[in-house]
mmCIF file of C-alpha atoms in Angstrom:
data_model
loop_
_atom_site.group_PDB
_atom_site.id
_atom_site.type_symbol
_atom_site.label_atom_id
_atom_site.label_comp_id
_atom_site.label_asym_id
_atom_site.label_seq_id
_atom_site.Cartn_x
_atom_site.Cartn_y
_atom_site.Cartn_z
ATOM 1 C CA MET A 1 -12.567 16.136 -5.275
ATOM 2 C CA PRO A 2 -9.625 17.127 -7.497
ATOM 3 C CA ALA A 3 -9.331 15.625 -10.973
ATOM 4 C CA THR A 4 -7.159 12.511 -10.768
ATOM 5 C CA TYR A 5 -5.997 10.623 -13.838
ATOM 6 C CA LEU A 6 -3.071 8.838 -15.439
ATOM 7 C CA ARG A 7 -1.301 9.842 -18.633
ATOM 8 C CA ARG A 8 1.779 8.759 -20.535
ATOM 9 C CA ALA A 9 4.843 10.758 -19.496
ATOM 10 C CA THR A 10 6.735 13.069 -21.824
ATOM 11 C CA GLN A 11 10.342 14.234 -21.649
ATOM 12 C CA ALA A 12 9.024 17.540 -20.248
ATOM 13 C CA ASP A 13 7.924 15.529 -17.173
ATOM 14 C CA LEU A 14 11.444 14.201 -16.500
ATOM 15 C CA PRO A 15 12.382 16.831 -13.873
ATOM 16 C CA ALA A 16 9.187 16.134 -11.889
ATOM 17 C CA ILE A 17 9.642 12.367 -12.208
ATOM 18 C CA THR A 18 13.290 12.622 -11.124
ATOM 19 C CA ALA A 19 12.259 14.714 -8.111
ATOM 20 C CA ILE A 20 9.610 12.152 -7.122
ATOM 21 C CA ILE A 21 12.112 9.290 -7.387
ATOM 22 C CA SER A 22 14.726 11.259 -5.395
ATOM 23 C CA GLY A 23 12.134 11.922 -2.709
ATOM 24 C CA ALA A 24 11.225 8.235 -2.615
ATOM 25 C CA GLN A 25 14.905 7.292 -2.302
ATOM 26 C CA ALA A 26 15.267 9.671 0.658
ATOM 27 C CA TYR A 27 12.074 8.331 2.220
ATOM 28 C CA LEU A 28 13.280 4.730 1.909
ATOM 29 C CA LYS A 29 16.645 5.690 3.404
ATOM 30 C CA ASN A 30 14.899 7.415 6.315
ATOM 31 C CA GLN A 31 12.848 4.234 6.850
ATOM 32 C CA GLN A 32 16.116 2.231 6.811
ATOM 33 C CA ILE A 33 14.987 0.258 3.769
ATOM 34 C CA ASP A 34 17.867 -0.730 1.517
ATOM 35 C CA GLN A 35 15.948 -0.181 -1.701
ATOM 36 C CA TRP A 36 16.970 2.368 -4.348
ATOM 37 C CA GLN A 37 19.988 3.353 -2.231
ATOM 38 C CA ASP A 38 22.630 2.667 -4.889
ATOM 39 C CA GLY A 39 21.711 5.343 -7.413
ATOM 40 C CA TYR A 40 18.968 3.288 -9.039
ATOM 41 C CA PRO A 41 16.802 4.373 -10.683
ATOM 42 C CA ASN A 42 18.868 7.192 -12.129
ATOM 43 C CA PRO A 43 17.813 9.955 -14.534
ATOM 44 C CA ALA A 44 19.197 8.047 -17.546
ATOM 45 C CA ILE A 45 16.935 5.056 -16.786
ATOM 46 C CA LEU A 46 13.952 7.350 -16.216
ATOM 47 C CA LYS A 47 14.662 9.160 -19.505
ATOM 48 C CA GLN A 48 14.892 5.840 -21.370
ATOM 49 C CA ASP A 49 11.604 4.652 -19.847
ATOM 50 C CA ILE A 50 9.916 7.794 -21.184
ATOM 51 C CA GLU A 51 11.486 7.279 -24.619
ATOM 52 C CA ASP A 52 10.266 3.681 -24.565
ATOM 53 C CA GLY A 53 6.745 4.912 -23.808
ATOM 54 C CA ILE A 54 6.390 2.898 -20.599
ATOM 55 C CA THR A 55 6.321 5.709 -18.014
ATOM 56 C CA PHE A 56 3.044 7.048 -16.716
ATOM 57 C CA VAL A 57 2.394 9.973 -14.415
ATOM 58 C CA LEU A 58 -0.486 10.349 -12.006
ATOM 59 C CA ILE A 59 -2.038 13.793 -12.218
ATOM 60 C CA TYR A 60 -3.768 15.003 -9.067
ATOM 61 C CA ASP A 61 -5.246 18.484 -8.932
ATOM 62 C CA ASN A 62 -3.236 19.523 -12.047
ATOM 63 C CA ALA A 63 0.121 18.399 -10.545
ATOM 64 C CA ILE A 64 2.277 15.343 -11.175
ATOM 65 C CA ALA A 65 1.750 13.411 -7.964
ATOM 66 C CA GLY A 66 3.165 10.000 -8.888
ATOM 67 C CA THR A 67 4.974 7.978 -11.480
ATOM 68 C CA ALA A 68 5.530 4.380 -12.529
ATOM 69 C CA ALA A 69 6.854 2.346 -15.428
ATOM 70 C CA LEU A 70 4.639 -0.329 -16.972
ATOM 71 C CA HIS A 71 6.904 -2.861 -18.660
ATOM 72 C CA GLN A 72 5.263 -5.135 -21.217
ATOM 73 C CA GLY A 73 6.505 -8.625 -22.002
ATOM 74 C CA ILE A 74 9.366 -10.616 -20.539
ATOM 75 C CA ASP A 75 11.078 -9.168 -17.488
ATOM 76 C CA VAL A 76 14.408 -10.960 -17.013
ATOM 77 C CA ASN A 77 14.108 -10.495 -13.245
ATOM 78 C CA TYR A 78 11.008 -12.701 -13.259
ATOM 79 C CA LEU A 79 12.379 -15.663 -15.215
ATOM 80 C CA LYS A 80 13.348 -17.497 -12.014
ATOM 81 C CA ILE A 81 11.242 -17.465 -8.879
ATOM 82 C CA GLU A 82 12.081 -19.157 -5.569
ATOM 83 C CA GLY A 83 9.732 -20.451 -2.902
ATOM 84 C CA GLY A 84 6.732 -20.332 -5.186
ATOM 85 C CA GLN A 85 5.661 -19.968 -8.781
ATOM 86 C CA TRP A 86 3.770 -17.677 -11.071
ATOM 87 C CA ASP A 87 0.120 -18.652 -11.370
ATOM 88 C CA ASN A 88 -1.092 -19.466 -14.874
ATOM 89 C CA ASP A 89 2.485 -19.097 -16.083
ATOM 90 C CA THR A 90 2.060 -16.960 -19.186
ATOM 91 C CA GLN A 91 5.847 -16.612 -19.371
ATOM 92 C CA ASP A 92 5.960 -13.817 -21.942
ATOM 93 C CA HIS A 93 2.592 -12.057 -21.919
ATOM 94 C CA TYR A 94 2.335 -9.887 -18.820
ATOM 95 C CA THR A 95 2.953 -6.391 -17.596
ATOM 96 C CA ALA A 96 5.322 -5.570 -14.757
ATOM 97 C CA ILE A 97 4.934 -2.447 -12.650
ATOM 98 C CA HIS A 98 8.277 -0.866 -11.793
ATOM 99 C CA ARG A 99 9.670 2.349 -10.336
ATOM 100 C CA ILE A 100 6.375 3.292 -8.714
ATOM 101 C CA ALA A 101 6.502 6.322 -6.427
ATOM 102 C CA VAL A 102 4.293 9.113 -5.136
ATOM 103 C CA ALA A 103 5.596 12.617 -4.408
ATOM 104 C CA SER A 104 6.138 13.365 -0.730
ATOM 105 C CA ASP A 105 3.692 16.297 -0.941
ATOM 106 C CA PHE A 106 0.927 13.814 -1.720
ATOM 107 C CA ARG A 107 1.604 11.124 0.886
ATOM 108 C CA GLY A 108 -1.482 10.242 2.880
ATOM 109 C CA HIS A 109 -3.896 10.763 -0.022
ATOM 110 C CA HIS A 110 -3.893 7.011 -0.880
ATOM 111 C CA LEU A 111 -2.635 7.848 -4.348
ATOM 112 C CA SER A 112 -0.389 4.773 -4.484
ATOM 113 C CA GLU A 113 -3.529 2.647 -4.679
ATOM 114 C CA THR A 114 -5.014 4.937 -7.329
ATOM 115 C CA LEU A 115 -1.817 4.768 -9.378
ATOM 116 C CA MET A 116 -1.638 0.985 -9.030
ATOM 117 C CA ASN A 117 -5.305 0.477 -9.965
ATOM 118 C CA ASP A 118 -4.934 2.730 -13.010
ATOM 119 C CA LEU A 119 -1.889 0.709 -14.158
ATOM 120 C CA ILE A 120 -3.921 -2.489 -13.762
ATOM 121 C CA THR A 121 -6.663 -0.944 -15.911
ATOM 122 C CA ILE A 122 -4.148 0.081 -18.583
ATOM 123 C CA SER A 123 -2.714 -3.450 -18.541
ATOM 124 C CA GLY A 124 -6.167 -4.832 -19.275
ATOM 125 C CA LEU A 125 -6.814 -2.281 -22.013
ATOM 126 C CA LEU A 126 -3.519 -3.286 -23.626
ATOM 127 C CA GLY A 127 -4.703 -6.920 -23.660
ATOM 128 C CA PHE A 128 -2.715 -8.227 -20.708
ATOM 129 C CA LYS A 129 -4.415 -10.418 -18.106
ATOM 130 C CA ASP A 130 -1.331 -11.006 -15.956
ATOM 131 C CA VAL A 131 0.171 -8.122 -13.943
ATOM 132 C CA ARG A 132 3.327 -8.535 -11.834
ATOM 133 C CA ILE A 133 5.231 -6.386 -9.371
ATOM 134 C CA ASP A 134 8.026 -6.794 -6.844
ATOM 135 C CA THR A 135 9.305 -4.894 -3.842
ATOM 136 C CA HIS A 136 11.953 -5.013 -1.152
ATOM 137 C CA PRO A 137 11.057 -7.366 1.740
ATOM 138 C CA ASP A 138 11.398 -4.491 4.240
ATOM 139 C CA ASN A 139 9.135 -2.138 2.278
ATOM 140 C CA LYS A 140 6.034 -2.916 4.321
ATOM 141 C CA ALA A 141 4.125 0.127 3.064
ATOM 142 C CA MET A 142 4.476 -0.947 -0.579
ATOM 143 C CA ARG A 143 3.726 -4.558 0.309
ATOM 144 C CA HIS A 144 0.487 -3.303 1.905
ATOM 145 C CA VAL A 145 -0.416 -1.272 -1.191
ATOM 146 C CA ILE A 146 0.314 -4.241 -3.450
ATOM 147 C CA THR A 147 -1.842 -6.690 -1.501
ATOM 148 C CA SER A 148 -4.578 -4.058 -0.979
ATOM 149 C CA CYS A 149 -4.833 -3.822 -4.762
ATOM 150 C CA GLY A 150 -5.498 -7.570 -5.050
ATOM 151 C CA PHE A 151 -2.040 -8.952 -5.805
ATOM 152 C CA ASP A 152 -0.990 -12.308 -4.366
ATOM 153 C CA TYR A 153 2.491 -13.100 -3.086
ATOM 154 C CA ARG A 154 4.214 -15.578 -5.432
ATOM 155 C CA GLY A 155 7.775 -15.983 -4.130
ATOM 156 C CA ILE A 156 11.212 -14.413 -4.264
ATOM 157 C CA VAL A 157 12.963 -13.026 -7.329
ATOM 158 C CA HIS A 158 16.509 -11.712 -7.639
ATOM 159 C CA MET A 159 17.276 -8.470 -9.449
ATOM 160 C CA GLN A 160 19.647 -9.117 -12.334
ATOM 161 C CA ARG A 161 21.676 -5.921 -11.832
ATOM 162 C CA ASP A 162 22.681 -6.614 -8.195
ATOM 163 C CA ASN A 163 21.143 -9.980 -7.186
ATOM 164 C CA ALA A 164 19.007 -8.196 -4.559
ATOM 165 C CA ILE A 165 16.079 -10.161 -3.157
ATOM 166 C CA ARG A 166 12.578 -8.913 -3.897
ATOM 167 C CA TYR A 167 9.163 -10.249 -2.976
ATOM 168 C CA ALA A 168 7.183 -10.961 -6.138
ATOM 169 C CA TYR A 169 3.429 -10.520 -6.527
ATOM 170 C CA GLN A 170 0.940 -11.235 -9.275
ATOM 171 C CA LEU A 171 -2.607 -10.291 -10.191
ATOM 172 C CA LEU A 172 -4.613 -12.108 -12.849
ATOM 173 C CA ILE A 173 -7.407 -9.992 -14.287
ATOM 174 C CA LYS A 174 -10.388 -10.966 -16.444
#
């Protein structure tokens, strides 16, 4: 079994992260899912995430196989939720997993679950007991990964930048 672990991204990882995100955008387009089809996330956002220290990369067999941002604290997209509510509404003390993607070369290795579980572990180590994530309603593969990792559906949130609808999920950890 190859060594698999998560580490904080550096600016040297930006080309690999950008390539993974571009591949995910193409994959979503091919699946006819209208998520990340408007230039988001772009290299400037990815660069800022690294500078902010919130980007992690999944290393699999000495290669960057996946990436995600782990936002800490208030996410403006999660302030209003429709058709449900956040459980144990901690309002300002949670992590939010964003911009999660696995490189196309590594699809089928179940690394999305590994990446997600490692981000949950990091959330706990950072002192957070509430982990949130959202995805496009048509992104059935990501919805499956999210629920397979123990998250519960909480309702609908709207993205501030374009008012797009996303399904919101939450996991409370001990």
